[in-house]
Coordinates of C-alpha atoms in Angstrom, one line a residue:
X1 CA 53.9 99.2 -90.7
X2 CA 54.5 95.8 -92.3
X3 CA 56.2 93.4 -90.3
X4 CA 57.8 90.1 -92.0
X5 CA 60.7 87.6 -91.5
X6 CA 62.9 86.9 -94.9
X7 CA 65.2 83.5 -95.6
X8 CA 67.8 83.2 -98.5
X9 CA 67.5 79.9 -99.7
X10 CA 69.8 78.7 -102.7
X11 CA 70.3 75.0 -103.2
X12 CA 73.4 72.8 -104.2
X13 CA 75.5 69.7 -104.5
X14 CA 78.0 68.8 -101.9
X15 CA 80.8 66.1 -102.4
X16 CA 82.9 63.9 -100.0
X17 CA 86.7 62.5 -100.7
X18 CA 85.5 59.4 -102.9
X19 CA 83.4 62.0 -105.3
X20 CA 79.4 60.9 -103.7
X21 CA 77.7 63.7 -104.2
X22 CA 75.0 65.0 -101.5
X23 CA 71.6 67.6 -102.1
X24 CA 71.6 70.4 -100.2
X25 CA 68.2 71.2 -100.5
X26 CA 68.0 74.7 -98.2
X27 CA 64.5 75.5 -99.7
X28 CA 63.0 72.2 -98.4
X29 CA 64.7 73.8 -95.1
X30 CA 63.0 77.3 -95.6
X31 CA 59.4 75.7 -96.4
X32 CA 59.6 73.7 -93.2
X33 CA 60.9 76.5 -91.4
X34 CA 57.9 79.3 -92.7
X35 CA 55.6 76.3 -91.4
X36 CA 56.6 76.9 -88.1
X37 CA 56.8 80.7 -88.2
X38 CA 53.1 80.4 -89.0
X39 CA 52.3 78.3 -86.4
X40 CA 54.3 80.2 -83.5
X41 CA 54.4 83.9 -84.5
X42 CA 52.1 86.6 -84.5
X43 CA 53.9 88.1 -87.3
X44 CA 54.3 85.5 -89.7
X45 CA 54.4 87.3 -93.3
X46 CA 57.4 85.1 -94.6
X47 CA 59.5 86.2 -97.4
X48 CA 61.8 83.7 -99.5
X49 CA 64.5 84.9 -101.7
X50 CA 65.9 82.7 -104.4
X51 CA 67.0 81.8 -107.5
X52 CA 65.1 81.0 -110.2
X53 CA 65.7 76.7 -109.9
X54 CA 64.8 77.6 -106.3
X55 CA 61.3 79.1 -107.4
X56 CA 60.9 76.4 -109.5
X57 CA 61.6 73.7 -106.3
X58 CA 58.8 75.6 -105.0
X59 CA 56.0 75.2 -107.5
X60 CA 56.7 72.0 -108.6
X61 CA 56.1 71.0 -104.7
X62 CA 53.1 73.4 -104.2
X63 CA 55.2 75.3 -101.7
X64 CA 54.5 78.7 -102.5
X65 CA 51.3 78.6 -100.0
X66 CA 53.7 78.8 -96.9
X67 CA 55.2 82.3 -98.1
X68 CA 53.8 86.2 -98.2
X69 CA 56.6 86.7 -100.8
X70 CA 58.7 84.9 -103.6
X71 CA 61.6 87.2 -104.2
X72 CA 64.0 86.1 -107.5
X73 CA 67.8 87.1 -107.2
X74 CA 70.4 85.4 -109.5
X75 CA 73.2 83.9 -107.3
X76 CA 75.5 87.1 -107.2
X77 CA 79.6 86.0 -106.7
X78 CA 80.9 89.3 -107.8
X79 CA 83.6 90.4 -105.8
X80 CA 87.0 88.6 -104.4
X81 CA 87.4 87.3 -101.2
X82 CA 86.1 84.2 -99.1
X83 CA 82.6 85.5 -99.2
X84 CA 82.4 86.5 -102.2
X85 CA 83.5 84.8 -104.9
X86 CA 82.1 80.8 -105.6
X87 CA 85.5 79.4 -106.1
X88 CA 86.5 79.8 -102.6
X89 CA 83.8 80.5 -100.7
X90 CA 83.5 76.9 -99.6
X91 CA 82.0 75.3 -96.7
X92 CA 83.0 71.7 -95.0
X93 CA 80.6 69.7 -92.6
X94 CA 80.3 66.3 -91.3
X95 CA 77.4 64.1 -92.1
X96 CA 77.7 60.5 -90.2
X97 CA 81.6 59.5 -90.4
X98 CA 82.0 61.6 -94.0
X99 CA 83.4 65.6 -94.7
X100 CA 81.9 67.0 -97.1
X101 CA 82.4 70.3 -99.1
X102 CA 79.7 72.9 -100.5
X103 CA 79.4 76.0 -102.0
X104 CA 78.2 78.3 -99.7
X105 CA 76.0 81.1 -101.8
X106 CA 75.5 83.9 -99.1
X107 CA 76.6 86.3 -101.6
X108 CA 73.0 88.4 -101.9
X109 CA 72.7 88.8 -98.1
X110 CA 74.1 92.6 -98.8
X111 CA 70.9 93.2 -100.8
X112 CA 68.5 92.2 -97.7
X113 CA 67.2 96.1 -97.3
X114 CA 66.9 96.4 -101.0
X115 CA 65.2 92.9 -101.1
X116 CA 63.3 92.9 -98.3
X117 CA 59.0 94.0 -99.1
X118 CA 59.0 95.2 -95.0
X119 CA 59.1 97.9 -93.5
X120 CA 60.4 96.1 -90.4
X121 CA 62.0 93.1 -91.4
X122 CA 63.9 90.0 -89.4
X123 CA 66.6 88.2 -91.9
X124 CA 67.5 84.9 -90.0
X125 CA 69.0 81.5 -91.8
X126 CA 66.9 79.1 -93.3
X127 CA 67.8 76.3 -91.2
X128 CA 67.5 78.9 -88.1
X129 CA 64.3 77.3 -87.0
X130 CA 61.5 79.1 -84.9
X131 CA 59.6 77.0 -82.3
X132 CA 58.2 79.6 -80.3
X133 CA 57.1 83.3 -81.0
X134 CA 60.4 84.5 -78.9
X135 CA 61.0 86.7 -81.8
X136 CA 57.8 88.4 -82.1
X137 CA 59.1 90.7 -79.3
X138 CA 62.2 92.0 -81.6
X139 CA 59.4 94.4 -83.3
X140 CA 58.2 95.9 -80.4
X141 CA 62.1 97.4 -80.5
X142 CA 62.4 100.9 -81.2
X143 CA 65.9 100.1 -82.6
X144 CA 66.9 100.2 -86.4
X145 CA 69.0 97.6 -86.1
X146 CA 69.2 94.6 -84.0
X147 CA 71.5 91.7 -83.9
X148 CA 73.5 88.7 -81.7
X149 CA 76.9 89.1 -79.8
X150 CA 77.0 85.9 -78.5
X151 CA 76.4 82.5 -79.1
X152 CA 76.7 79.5 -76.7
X153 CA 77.9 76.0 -77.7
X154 CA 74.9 74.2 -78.1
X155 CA 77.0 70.8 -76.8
X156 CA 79.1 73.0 -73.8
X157 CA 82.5 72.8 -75.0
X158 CA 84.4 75.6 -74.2
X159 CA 84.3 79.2 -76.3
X160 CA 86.4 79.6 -79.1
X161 CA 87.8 82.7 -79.7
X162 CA 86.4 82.2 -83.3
X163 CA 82.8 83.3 -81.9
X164 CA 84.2 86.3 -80.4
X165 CA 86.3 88.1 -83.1
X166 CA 86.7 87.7 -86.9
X167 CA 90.6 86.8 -85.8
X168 CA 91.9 87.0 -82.2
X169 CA 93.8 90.2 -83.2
X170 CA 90.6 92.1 -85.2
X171 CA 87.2 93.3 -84.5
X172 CA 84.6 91.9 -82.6
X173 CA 82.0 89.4 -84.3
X174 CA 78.7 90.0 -84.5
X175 CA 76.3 87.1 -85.8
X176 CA 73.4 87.8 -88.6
X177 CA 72.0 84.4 -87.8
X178 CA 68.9 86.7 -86.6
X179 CA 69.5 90.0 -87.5
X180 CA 66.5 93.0 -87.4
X181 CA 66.4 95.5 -89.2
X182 CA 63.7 98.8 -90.4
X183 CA 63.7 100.8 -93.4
X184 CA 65.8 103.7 -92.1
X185 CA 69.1 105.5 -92.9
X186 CA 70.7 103.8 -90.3
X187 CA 69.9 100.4 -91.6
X188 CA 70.2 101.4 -95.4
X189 CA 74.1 102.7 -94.3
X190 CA 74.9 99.4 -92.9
X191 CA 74.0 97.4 -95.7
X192 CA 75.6 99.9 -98.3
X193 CA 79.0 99.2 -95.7
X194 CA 78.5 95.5 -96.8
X195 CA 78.2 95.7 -99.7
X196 CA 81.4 97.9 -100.3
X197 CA 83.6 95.3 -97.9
X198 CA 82.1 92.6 -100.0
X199 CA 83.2 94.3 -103.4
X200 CA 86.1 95.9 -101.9
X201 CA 87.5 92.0 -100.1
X202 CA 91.2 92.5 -100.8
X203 CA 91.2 95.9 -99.0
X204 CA 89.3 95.5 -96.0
X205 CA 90.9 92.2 -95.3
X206 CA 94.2 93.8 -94.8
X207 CA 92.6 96.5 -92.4

């Protein structure tokens, strides 16, 4: 069975209050990132899924040595909801004394199984970074589908409900930061379940 790890990496243009605008260059992050899934892993096949100014990024750079796969998507915004749709799925985040605002384009995540060329496959961010082979042991699973509950402050401050629920009155949250998954019904379901909450926003946002 093939065994791989996949990134989504679509870059963009942030801006702060005065109107500086920033590079978000996320495929710079996943090329740095497959270089040390090669040198920690056992099972480094690396896939990247982008667009096509993505692919482009990495030829013009000579990138396209540090992956198994190149995988072209268009950047997908169909739907309504935070998640879905570009005009207000947007992201804030400090860098130095400034705020500044991005769109976040997660909107092809729901396609991972379809996506993905392995038959066990882990899906983790592209600024997740791997500097061990910790998650070489997440294919020795003989679960479908594997992913996080929890998550620590990585500076100690105390939990915020925010990482335990979607809203302190809803469902529990569960993180696809690292998330495993196989070929099977079970995994093809839960993506299929996505993809109808994505589509379906309005809805499920009111269940």
């Amino acid at each position: 069975m093939s065994k791989g790890i996949i990134m989504f990496a679509y870059n963009g243009e942030a801006h702060d209050a005065p109107g500086n605008s920033y590079k978000i260059d996320y495929v710079k992050m996943a090329v740095a990132n497959a270089k040390n899934i090669k040198k920690n892993m056992q099972n480094n096949n690396v896939a990247l899924i982008t667009d096509k100014p993505g692919k482009v990024h990495v030829i013009d750079n000579g990138w396209q040595k540090h992956f198994t796969h190149i995988i072209l998507t268009e950047d997908n915004s169909k739907g309504t909801g935070p998640n879905t749709n570009l005009d207000m799925n947007i992201r804030s985040m400090r860098i130095g004394d400034k705020t500044i605002t991005f769109p976040w384009k997660n909107h092809t995540r729901p396609n991972a199984y379809d996506l993905s060329p392995f038959d066990q496959t882990i899906l983790i961010d592209s600024d997740y970074f791997v500097f061990d082979n910790t998650l070489d042991k997440i294919f020795e699973t003989d679960k479908n589908i594997l992913c996080g509950k929890y998550v620590k402050e990585i500076s100690h401050q105390e939990n915020l409900i925010d990482y335990e629920r979607l809203h302190h009155q809803t469902i529990k949250l569960f993180w696809a930061t690292v998330l495993y998954f196989t070929k099977s019904r079970e995994s093809a379901l839960m993506f299929e379940m996505m993809k109808s909450v994505k589509n379906n926003w309005q809805f499920y946002s009111k269940m």
